[in-house]
XYZ file of C-alpha atoms in Angstrom:
620
model
C 43.193 111.831 -41.374
C 42.255 109.732 -38.491
C 40.468 107.098 -40.640
C 43.397 106.842 -42.905
C 45.621 106.341 -39.934
C 43.379 103.481 -38.719
C 43.427 101.815 -42.096
C 47.140 102.084 -42.213
C 47.457 100.632 -38.761
C 45.153 97.686 -39.619
C 47.047 96.951 -42.767
C 50.278 97.023 -40.863
C 48.960 94.820 -38.013
C 47.610 92.071 -40.259
C 51.049 90.855 -41.374
C 52.188 91.087 -37.802
C 49.288 88.843 -36.642
C 50.077 86.287 -39.285
C 53.659 86.257 -38.184
C 52.568 85.762 -34.611
C 50.382 82.816 -35.667
C 53.278 81.174 -37.448
C 55.417 81.703 -34.373
C 52.760 80.016 -32.172
C 52.597 77.038 -34.543
C 56.364 76.661 -34.402
C 56.493 76.890 -30.610
C 53.304 74.908 -29.581
C 52.660 72.606 -32.537
C 49.475 70.366 -32.202
C 48.948 71.276 -28.529
C 47.823 74.653 -29.647
C 44.912 73.158 -31.598
C 43.856 71.168 -28.531
C 43.892 74.342 -26.455
C 41.708 76.043 -29.017
C 39.196 73.114 -28.896
C 39.143 73.284 -25.097
C 38.414 77.003 -25.204
C 35.567 76.381 -27.669
C 33.957 73.823 -25.357
C 34.224 76.166 -22.386
C 32.586 78.958 -24.313
C 29.689 76.641 -25.568
C 26.978 75.877 -22.803
C 25.254 73.128 -24.835
C 28.382 70.973 -24.653
C 28.423 71.311 -20.845
C 24.891 69.792 -20.571
C 25.818 66.743 -22.630
C 28.868 66.021 -20.466
C 27.026 66.470 -17.155
C 24.065 64.274 -18.290
C 26.388 61.261 -18.480
C 27.496 61.472 -14.826
C 24.691 63.292 -13.004
C 23.110 60.144 -11.425
C 26.458 58.817 -10.185
C 27.346 62.228 -8.822
C 24.049 62.501 -6.920
C 24.549 59.006 -5.447
C 28.070 59.840 -4.249
C 26.982 63.165 -2.772
C 24.026 61.625 -0.942
C 26.371 59.159 0.727
C 28.633 61.895 2.057
C 26.167 64.100 4.005
C 22.553 65.391 4.107
C 23.162 68.599 2.151
C 21.807 67.106 -1.065
C 18.380 66.411 0.482
C 18.351 69.894 1.998
C 19.087 71.471 -1.346
C 16.592 69.334 -3.298
C 13.725 69.556 -0.773
C 12.374 72.911 -2.004
C 12.502 71.731 -5.578
C 10.659 68.483 -4.775
C 8.049 70.355 -2.719
C 7.396 72.746 -5.571
C 7.109 69.840 -8.009
C 4.588 68.060 -5.746
C 2.568 71.231 -5.331
C 2.404 71.754 -9.074
C 1.454 68.070 -9.598
C -1.350 68.274 -7.016
C -2.694 71.450 -8.599
C -2.605 70.049 -12.114
C -3.651 66.355 -11.533
C -4.564 65.482 -7.894
C -6.128 62.092 -8.815
C -2.834 60.765 -10.165
C -1.007 61.497 -6.890
C -3.907 60.043 -4.866
C -3.742 56.784 -6.844
C 0.012 56.598 -6.339
C -0.230 57.149 -2.549
C -3.259 54.864 -2.050
C -1.316 51.609 -1.251
C 0.910 53.483 1.243
C -1.458 55.831 3.082
C -3.991 53.188 4.041
C -1.660 51.055 6.256
C -0.244 54.190 7.893
C -3.690 55.510 8.806
C -4.874 52.139 10.154
C -1.728 51.727 12.240
C -2.328 55.030 13.994
C -5.974 54.144 14.617
C -5.069 50.700 16.014
C -2.608 52.319 18.436
C -5.311 54.735 19.720
C -8.198 52.288 20.020
C -8.357 49.023 21.962
C -9.333 45.816 20.311
C -13.137 45.373 20.754
C -13.589 41.933 19.249
C -11.702 38.697 19.956
C -11.475 35.578 17.798
C -12.318 32.208 19.295
C -11.356 28.816 17.881
C -14.045 26.233 18.334
C -14.323 22.602 17.345
C -17.481 21.240 15.803
C -18.763 18.881 18.484
C -20.298 15.654 17.263
C -22.342 14.122 20.069
C -25.784 12.749 20.887
C -26.850 15.760 22.967
C -30.432 17.016 22.527
C -29.151 20.117 20.730
C -27.263 18.149 18.087
C -30.157 15.683 17.702
C -32.429 18.655 17.058
C -30.043 19.922 14.409
C -30.112 16.510 12.711
C -33.902 16.681 12.661
C -33.759 20.188 11.131
C -31.367 18.916 8.469
C -33.778 16.083 7.599
C -36.788 18.421 7.652
C -35.274 21.175 5.496
C -33.395 18.890 3.119
C -30.056 20.486 3.956
C -26.920 18.607 4.862
C -26.177 18.123 8.559
C -22.871 19.972 8.290
C -24.649 22.999 6.775
C -27.195 23.111 9.626
C -24.438 22.845 12.234
C -22.513 25.575 10.444
C -25.509 27.910 10.482
C -26.101 27.342 14.205
C -22.496 27.540 15.384
C -20.853 30.135 13.140
C -20.908 33.808 14.036
C -19.731 34.632 10.537
C -17.939 32.986 7.624
C -16.487 34.468 4.462
C -17.775 32.053 1.844
C -16.511 33.732 -1.364
C -14.087 36.485 -2.354
C -14.133 38.140 -5.816
C -11.457 40.350 -7.413
C -13.156 42.311 -10.239
C -11.515 44.641 -12.728
C -12.805 48.157 -12.064
C -13.056 49.345 -15.651
C -14.336 46.232 -17.502
C -16.152 44.434 -14.656
C -14.443 41.135 -15.560
C -13.585 38.576 -12.856
C -9.826 38.478 -12.202
C -9.618 35.929 -9.335
C -12.104 34.027 -7.188
C -11.770 32.004 -3.958
C -14.391 30.146 -1.929
C -14.610 28.189 1.327
C -14.849 24.389 1.258
C -18.435 24.261 2.548
C -19.693 27.325 0.653
C -22.829 27.240 -1.491
C -21.635 29.043 -4.612
C -22.926 29.972 -8.030
C -21.081 30.832 -11.228
C -18.325 33.320 -10.164
C -18.403 35.176 -13.509
C -22.163 35.650 -13.240
C -21.875 36.929 -9.641
C -19.128 39.404 -10.558
C -21.187 40.668 -13.485
C -24.237 41.169 -11.238
C -22.175 43.081 -8.650
C -20.822 45.385 -11.358
C -24.325 45.896 -12.732
C -25.701 46.732 -9.263
C -22.963 49.312 -8.662
C -23.553 50.882 -12.068
C -27.310 50.962 -11.408
C -26.848 52.774 -8.088
C -24.388 55.236 -9.610
C -26.754 55.983 -12.508
C -30.017 56.050 -10.520
C -29.009 58.149 -7.512
C -27.212 61.412 -7.081
C -23.898 60.486 -5.468
C -20.699 62.431 -5.022
C -17.664 61.762 -7.178
C -15.633 58.831 -5.828
C -18.555 57.432 -3.761
C -19.341 53.734 -4.233
C -21.424 50.890 -2.790
C -19.747 49.488 0.369
C -22.174 46.847 1.697
C -25.040 44.793 0.287
C -27.220 42.543 2.510
C -29.250 39.591 1.158
C -30.959 37.698 4.004
C -28.234 35.744 5.838
C -25.591 36.937 3.388
C -23.702 40.229 3.415
C -21.588 41.426 0.489
C -18.694 43.694 1.547
C -17.248 45.747 -1.320
C -13.832 47.412 -1.172
C -13.198 49.553 -4.228
C -9.715 50.584 -5.377
C -8.423 52.715 -8.230
C -8.291 49.832 -10.710
C -10.094 46.868 -9.111
C -12.975 45.941 -6.802
C -12.619 43.367 -3.998
C -15.950 41.838 -2.888
C -16.493 39.323 -0.064
C -19.685 37.274 0.456
C -20.146 36.768 4.231
C -22.687 34.527 5.970
C -23.621 35.978 9.355
C -22.601 39.284 10.949
C -19.168 40.340 9.683
C -16.890 42.105 12.201
C -15.131 45.400 11.578
C -11.794 43.627 11.337
C -12.970 41.955 8.141
C -13.485 45.327 6.441
C -9.966 46.354 7.434
C -8.600 43.049 6.125
C -10.300 43.617 2.778
C -8.855 47.137 2.623
C -5.355 45.848 3.416
C -5.690 43.130 0.805
C -6.926 45.647 -1.782
C -3.952 47.914 -1.104
C -1.502 45.005 -1.303
C -2.993 43.904 -4.626
C -2.700 47.420 -6.071
C 0.834 47.697 -4.745
C 1.914 44.437 -6.426
C -0.257 44.490 -9.559
C -0.743 48.195 -10.351
C 0.869 48.075 -13.801
C -0.936 44.833 -14.660
C -4.302 46.328 -13.641
C -3.709 49.474 -15.709
C -2.738 47.500 -18.830
C -5.346 44.723 -18.343
C -6.787 43.491 -21.638
C -8.671 40.331 -20.578
C -5.824 37.986 -19.561
C -6.329 36.926 -15.905
C -3.367 34.546 -15.762
C -0.918 37.104 -14.177
C -3.242 37.396 -11.150
C -2.615 33.778 -10.104
C 0.358 34.899 -8.011
C -1.900 36.955 -5.708
C -4.426 34.147 -5.199
C -3.035 33.526 -1.707
C -3.955 37.093 -0.735
C -7.567 36.460 -1.727
C -7.678 33.099 0.065
C -6.412 34.794 3.238
C -9.733 36.663 3.366
C -11.737 33.414 3.774
C -12.131 33.863 7.527
C -14.694 32.386 9.884
C -15.542 32.648 13.561
C -17.754 30.384 15.605
C -20.113 31.406 18.354
C -18.744 31.354 21.865
C -20.515 28.786 23.955
C -21.262 29.799 27.502
C -20.643 26.715 29.525
C -22.803 26.283 32.588
C -21.382 24.883 35.731
C -21.610 21.087 35.855
C -23.761 20.843 38.979
C -24.667 17.236 38.231
C -21.003 16.371 37.939
C -20.285 18.092 41.238
C -23.120 16.207 42.912
C -21.961 12.864 41.545
C -18.375 13.624 42.546
C -19.401 14.510 46.127
C -21.532 11.364 46.298
C -18.658 9.203 45.088
C -16.284 10.816 47.578
C -18.761 10.186 50.391
C -19.167 6.563 49.384
C -15.402 6.201 49.131
C -14.953 7.664 52.626
C -17.590 5.331 54.055
C -16.056 2.351 52.293
C -12.619 3.367 53.592
C -13.890 3.495 57.167
C -15.565 0.118 56.852
C -12.454 -1.283 55.225
C -10.281 0.064 58.058
C -12.586 -1.443 60.665
C -12.630 -4.767 58.859
C -8.852 -4.657 58.536
C -8.473 -4.235 62.282
C -10.706 -7.242 62.864
C -8.816 -9.290 60.326
C -5.485 -8.280 61.854
C -6.351 -10.009 65.090
C -7.472 -13.089 63.202
C -4.348 -12.995 61.072
C -2.103 -12.940 64.104
C -3.815 -16.033 65.434
C -3.278 -17.759 62.100
C 0.381 -16.845 61.673
C 1.552 -19.803 63.713
C -0.500 -22.217 61.674
C 0.614 -20.532 58.445
C 4.263 -20.776 59.416
C 3.876 -24.459 60.124
C 2.020 -24.970 56.866
C 4.764 -23.103 55.008
C 7.374 -25.324 56.560
C 5.432 -28.411 55.539
C 5.043 -27.001 52.038
C 8.778 -26.419 51.738
C 9.420 -29.998 52.803
C 6.931 -31.241 50.224
C 8.444 -29.002 47.543
C 11.910 -30.358 48.273
C 10.607 -33.895 48.022
C 8.843 -33.005 44.787
C 12.045 -31.572 43.308
C 13.887 -34.745 44.254
C 11.245 -36.895 42.602
C 11.245 -34.693 39.493
C 15.010 -34.952 39.206
C 14.804 -38.709 39.571
C 12.001 -38.898 36.991
C 13.989 -36.735 34.576
C 16.992 -39.026 34.947
C 14.822 -42.095 34.353
C 13.277 -40.402 31.365
C 16.671 -39.673 29.825
C 17.817 -43.247 30.395
C 14.651 -44.616 28.810
C 15.121 -42.351 25.793
C 18.735 -43.488 25.370
C 17.563 -47.119 25.372
C 15.016 -46.352 22.673
C 17.621 -44.573 20.547
C 19.846 -47.640 20.852
C 16.923 -49.769 19.735
C 16.390 -47.511 16.706
C 20.052 -47.773 15.714
C 19.845 -51.559 16.014
C 16.925 -51.669 13.586
C 18.020 -52.391 9.962
C 17.515 -49.398 7.668
C 17.347 -46.838 10.511
C 20.224 -44.450 11.319
C 19.852 -41.883 14.140
C 22.025 -38.823 13.451
C 20.900 -36.299 16.065
C 18.591 -36.065 19.100
C 17.256 -32.926 20.777
C 15.099 -32.122 23.796
C 11.883 -30.286 22.918
C 9.003 -28.842 24.922
C 6.816 -31.896 24.265
C 9.550 -34.495 24.696
C 12.355 -35.365 22.313
C 13.133 -34.900 18.641
C 14.949 -37.549 16.618
C 16.625 -36.793 13.270
C 18.219 -39.355 10.973
C 17.974 -41.544 7.864
C 15.289 -44.112 7.071
C 15.233 -46.717 4.303
C 11.838 -46.758 2.532
C 11.587 -50.532 3.153
C 12.577 -50.332 6.818
C 10.148 -50.243 9.715
C 9.396 -46.763 10.957
C 10.338 -46.313 14.634
C 6.716 -45.410 15.378
C 5.790 -49.052 14.771
C 8.201 -50.567 17.296
C 9.023 -47.735 19.737
C 6.301 -47.200 22.306
C 5.535 -43.771 23.692
C 7.739 -42.946 26.667
C 6.045 -42.380 30.070
C 7.045 -38.914 31.319
C 6.455 -37.513 34.818
C 4.472 -34.291 35.141
C 5.394 -31.703 37.723
C 1.875 -31.596 39.181
C 1.679 -35.026 40.727
C 4.159 -37.389 39.092
C 1.401 -38.793 36.908
C 2.420 -40.571 33.714
C 1.598 -38.708 30.514
C 2.289 -39.624 26.902
C 4.659 -37.277 25.084
C 5.008 -37.807 21.356
C 8.505 -38.225 20.007
C 8.960 -36.072 16.929
C 10.655 -38.047 14.137
C 12.414 -36.295 11.258
C 13.932 -38.815 8.820
C 15.457 -38.363 5.372
C 15.099 -41.267 2.892
C 18.162 -43.310 1.877
C 18.983 -46.798 0.569
C 20.581 -48.938 3.253
C 23.383 -51.387 2.336
C 22.704 -53.644 5.322
C 22.207 -57.292 4.260
C 18.715 -57.420 5.740
C 17.584 -54.393 3.702
C 19.376 -55.564 0.525
C 17.576 -58.913 0.770
C 14.246 -57.240 1.496
C 14.675 -54.939 -1.530
C 15.458 -57.993 -3.699
C 12.112 -59.558 -2.754
C 10.339 -56.293 -3.666
C 12.089 -55.831 -7.021
C 12.262 -59.441 -8.241
C 8.830 -60.521 -6.953
C 9.859 -64.196 -6.926
C 7.313 -67.004 -7.101
C 6.241 -68.577 -3.821
C 8.537 -71.515 -4.373
C 11.666 -69.307 -4.475
C 13.755 -68.683 -1.337
C 16.352 -65.847 -1.281
C 19.221 -65.452 1.211
C 22.325 -63.256 1.563
C 25.423 -63.857 3.666
C 29.098 -62.883 3.332
C 28.482 -61.262 -0.063
C 26.907 -64.418 -1.590
C 23.338 -64.131 -2.910
C 21.737 -67.594 -2.827
C 18.593 -68.535 -4.760
C 16.763 -71.822 -4.337
C 13.467 -73.134 -5.591
C 11.669 -73.504 -8.911
C 10.965 -70.624 -11.351
C 10.338 -69.950 -14.995
C 12.787 -68.788 -17.612
C 11.447 -65.220 -17.583
C 12.079 -64.768 -13.866
C 15.516 -66.323 -14.298
C 16.365 -63.536 -16.766
C 15.195 -60.863 -14.304
C 17.453 -62.381 -11.654
C 20.478 -62.222 -13.934
C 19.835 -58.548 -14.721
C 19.354 -57.489 -11.099
C 21.783 -59.292 -8.794
C 24.880 -57.469 -10.084
C 23.418 -54.100 -8.976
C 22.809 -55.303 -5.407
C 25.135 -53.499 -2.918
C 27.396 -55.859 -0.959
C 26.739 -58.843 -3.297
C 29.792 -60.353 -4.945
C 28.558 -63.773 -6.080
C 25.295 -65.385 -7.201
C 24.701 -68.953 -6.030
C 21.859 -70.411 -8.149
C 22.929 -74.019 -7.920
C 19.664 -74.889 -6.177
C 17.504 -72.980 -8.684
C 15.494 -75.273 -10.925
C 13.900 -74.210 -14.205
C 10.175 -74.969 -14.283
C 8.839 -76.409 -17.514
C 5.180 -75.568 -18.359
C 2.937 -78.580 -18.438
C 1.074 -79.375 -21.613
C -2.334 -79.525 -19.945
C -1.759 -76.135 -18.299
C -0.855 -74.606 -21.628
C -3.960 -76.079 -23.197
C -6.144 -74.689 -20.433
C -4.554 -71.276 -20.843
C -5.196 -71.337 -24.592
C -8.788 -72.336 -23.999
C -9.378 -69.488 -21.582
C -7.778 -67.056 -23.996
C -10.160 -68.163 -26.737
C -13.212 -67.835 -24.497
C -12.213 -64.371 -23.320
C -11.433 -63.097 -26.826
C -14.714 -64.391 -28.277
C -16.873 -62.453 -25.831
C -18.363 -59.036 -26.672
C -20.526 -56.707 -24.660
C -23.252 -55.039 -26.747
C -24.542 -51.480 -26.121
C -27.819 -49.854 -27.085
C -27.787 -47.011 -29.595
C -26.063 -43.921 -28.089
C -25.362 -45.647 -24.718
C -21.796 -45.688 -23.301
C -22.424 -46.944 -19.737
C -22.548 -50.550 -18.571
C -25.761 -52.154 -17.379
C -25.233 -52.955 -13.697
C -27.640 -55.878 -13.906
C -25.645 -57.606 -16.643
C -23.615 -60.723 -15.688
C -21.264 -60.384 -18.656
C -18.444 -58.621 -16.834
C -18.813 -60.848 -13.761
C -18.168 -63.908 -15.949
C -15.321 -62.231 -17.844
C -13.645 -61.086 -14.623
C -13.834 -64.619 -13.228
C -12.149 -66.047 -16.364
C -9.413 -63.364 -16.295
C -8.626 -64.029 -12.620
C -8.422 -67.778 -13.363
C -6.054 -67.026 -16.260
C -3.839 -65.010 -13.917
C -3.626 -67.895 -11.465
C -2.659 -70.369 -14.195
C 0.062 -68.148 -15.687
C 1.530 -67.259 -12.275
C 2.857 -70.824 -11.942
C 4.835 -70.545 -15.175
C 5.998 -66.984 -14.532
C 4.083 -65.632 -17.543
C 2.206 -62.339 -17.730
C -1.287 -61.527 -18.994
C -2.338 -58.409 -20.957
C -6.002 -57.571 -21.738
C -6.795 -54.967 -24.439
C -10.344 -53.505 -24.611
C -11.599 -51.963 -27.862
C -14.835 -49.980 -28.147
C -16.926 -50.081 -31.347
C -19.749 -47.971 -32.805
C -22.118 -48.177 -35.738
C -21.676 -46.191 -38.958
C -23.998 -43.379 -37.847
C -22.578 -40.045 -36.717
C -19.278 -38.295 -37.427
C -15.902 -39.977 -37.132
C -14.899 -37.817 -34.157
C -18.137 -38.510 -32.290
C -17.887 -42.257 -32.943
C -14.278 -42.268 -31.698
C -15.298 -40.532 -28.446
C -18.167 -42.997 -27.899
C -15.952 -46.025 -28.553
C -13.308 -44.835 -26.050
C -15.938 -44.104 -23.369
C -17.454 -47.581 -23.812
C -14.035 -49.200 -23.380
C -13.305 -47.041 -20.293
C -16.614 -47.999 -18.624
C -15.937 -51.678 -19.329
C -12.419 -51.361 -17.840
C -13.780 -49.700 -14.681
C -16.338 -52.463 -14.208
C -13.701 -55.197 -14.582
C -11.460 -53.460 -12.023
C -14.353 -53.378 -9.543
C -14.707 -57.125 -10.088
C -11.117 -57.722 -8.910
C -9.131 -57.610 -12.163
C -5.785 -55.756 -11.688
C -5.833 -52.372 -13.432
C -2.220 -52.790 -14.579
C -3.082 -55.589 -17.056
C -6.014 -53.763 -18.759
C -5.351 -51.301 -21.578
C -7.663 -49.486 -24.013
C -7.298 -49.410 -27.790
C -8.502 -46.404 -29.791
C -8.643 -48.319 -33.075
C -12.358 -49.221 -32.830
C -14.195 -50.250 -36.009
C -17.472 -48.593 -36.950
C -19.810 -51.125 -38.531
C -23.508 -51.522 -39.083
C -24.143 -53.355 -35.823
C -20.817 -52.920 -33.962
C -22.064 -51.070 -30.850
C -19.928 -53.200 -28.499
C -16.677 -53.718 -26.549
C -14.340 -56.560 -27.651
C -11.481 -58.281 -25.786
C -7.971 -59.215 -26.856
C -6.155 -61.269 -24.191
C -2.581 -62.477 -24.646
C 0.041 -64.265 -22.524
C 3.784 -63.636 -22.812
């Protein structure tokens, strides 16, 4: 009965629940579905973890900034995690704490212990002392360099090389060496160090983690600082101090702190370790021996001796000064009188110098006036110089230079009023003067009139008198119109000179004689025989021809042509013919023939026996 009642109740409640659901949908709508989803999320723990994972780090950061409760709460958890990590893998935690624990331990030790060693900076003295001379002899005897011998005798220790070696592979990562170090191949050295460590580890019974710390080879000591992933080795000459071992340990820790990931993943590429090269170079330390300086007794003795001599000299000087003081007092009267006389003489000297200066200036003014009066000379400016005076102006090329008509001015010296010569410095610029005297002088230079011609110029009229040829008459007509200041030509007294028949015949005869002559050369010879009288005779005839044609105003032109035989090339024969003509021309010039009337022809003829120089003289 009871089960039937329950079934009846369930069947009756099911329609009621459906009705209630429809009522909820009508009242709440879509919000009801959202409430159902929210209830599902609350009842599902996995969904809570996903939501919290997205904000857990930000939440921890915000909480840590508010108070210290977060660290208090997490401390037990972190301690338990560290304990479990140490129990399971202690080496991993030791490697992680290695770069941090070392500096902390050393800092505490340095605070408890006093510094036992000090570093001294010394300069390498270069002198001629017996010690340094002995070192030079040792360098010569042993074949070492002088700097190396000095280094060995003055250094207490020096780190010559530092190696950074990969702990697992034994490959060289970085290497640094001192400037004066005697080094071998760094890769070979690193390989040998790794081999030595492996040999010791394999040959002897050593505890886990133990390694070779120091290796001594004569004067050299190798300090080895081993880390989790790399080995730092330093080659030291001399006795290394304890500070050096600490420095290597600090450097090793710094390298592992900065390059831990690179060391773990090292596969043979050493390029990333360049950025820690400065850490390795910082280990290249050195310290020189402290020199115990003895007291300079010799210096003290010399100083006392000098002071004694100075005191004695001072006493003698004081005594002599007292004696001289009495003598000086007796001489003061005479000195005062002498000073008075000197002042009188100086005043007289100043008066004489002033007078001499005035006379000098007046004399210079007179000379400037004389320069301005000279035709073709124009003085523009005058200045006083240290040596005398400086004159600047214009000077016609045909005018007389002032040096030729202005004498040197006598100047008074301050020492004793003695006359000295002071050169006047002339600075002239060339110009063409239009003064009648210079115009007339230039006409004589340009026209070159015969000796019978007289030229004059006055009031713009250029007068010509005398006898000249027709050629010179044409030159006169072409020139006088370009003369400055000339307006008219007066040639009423100019007579035309007619050449005489006998003169013309003599000229023609001389021309024929000159043109018929030839000077013969030997085969291959281009120079003139100095003993020959040929050119002496020819030069005499040419000079006579010049004298005869000068009367008639005619000009003479001599053309020399060199000849060769038919032997040789055309170019060689042409060179020989020109050289023969040039030598003949030079000889005629030395005999007094004007160079302006002699020319050379290059049209020489090569014949069988034409090794000669021919003449062609003409008058026009």
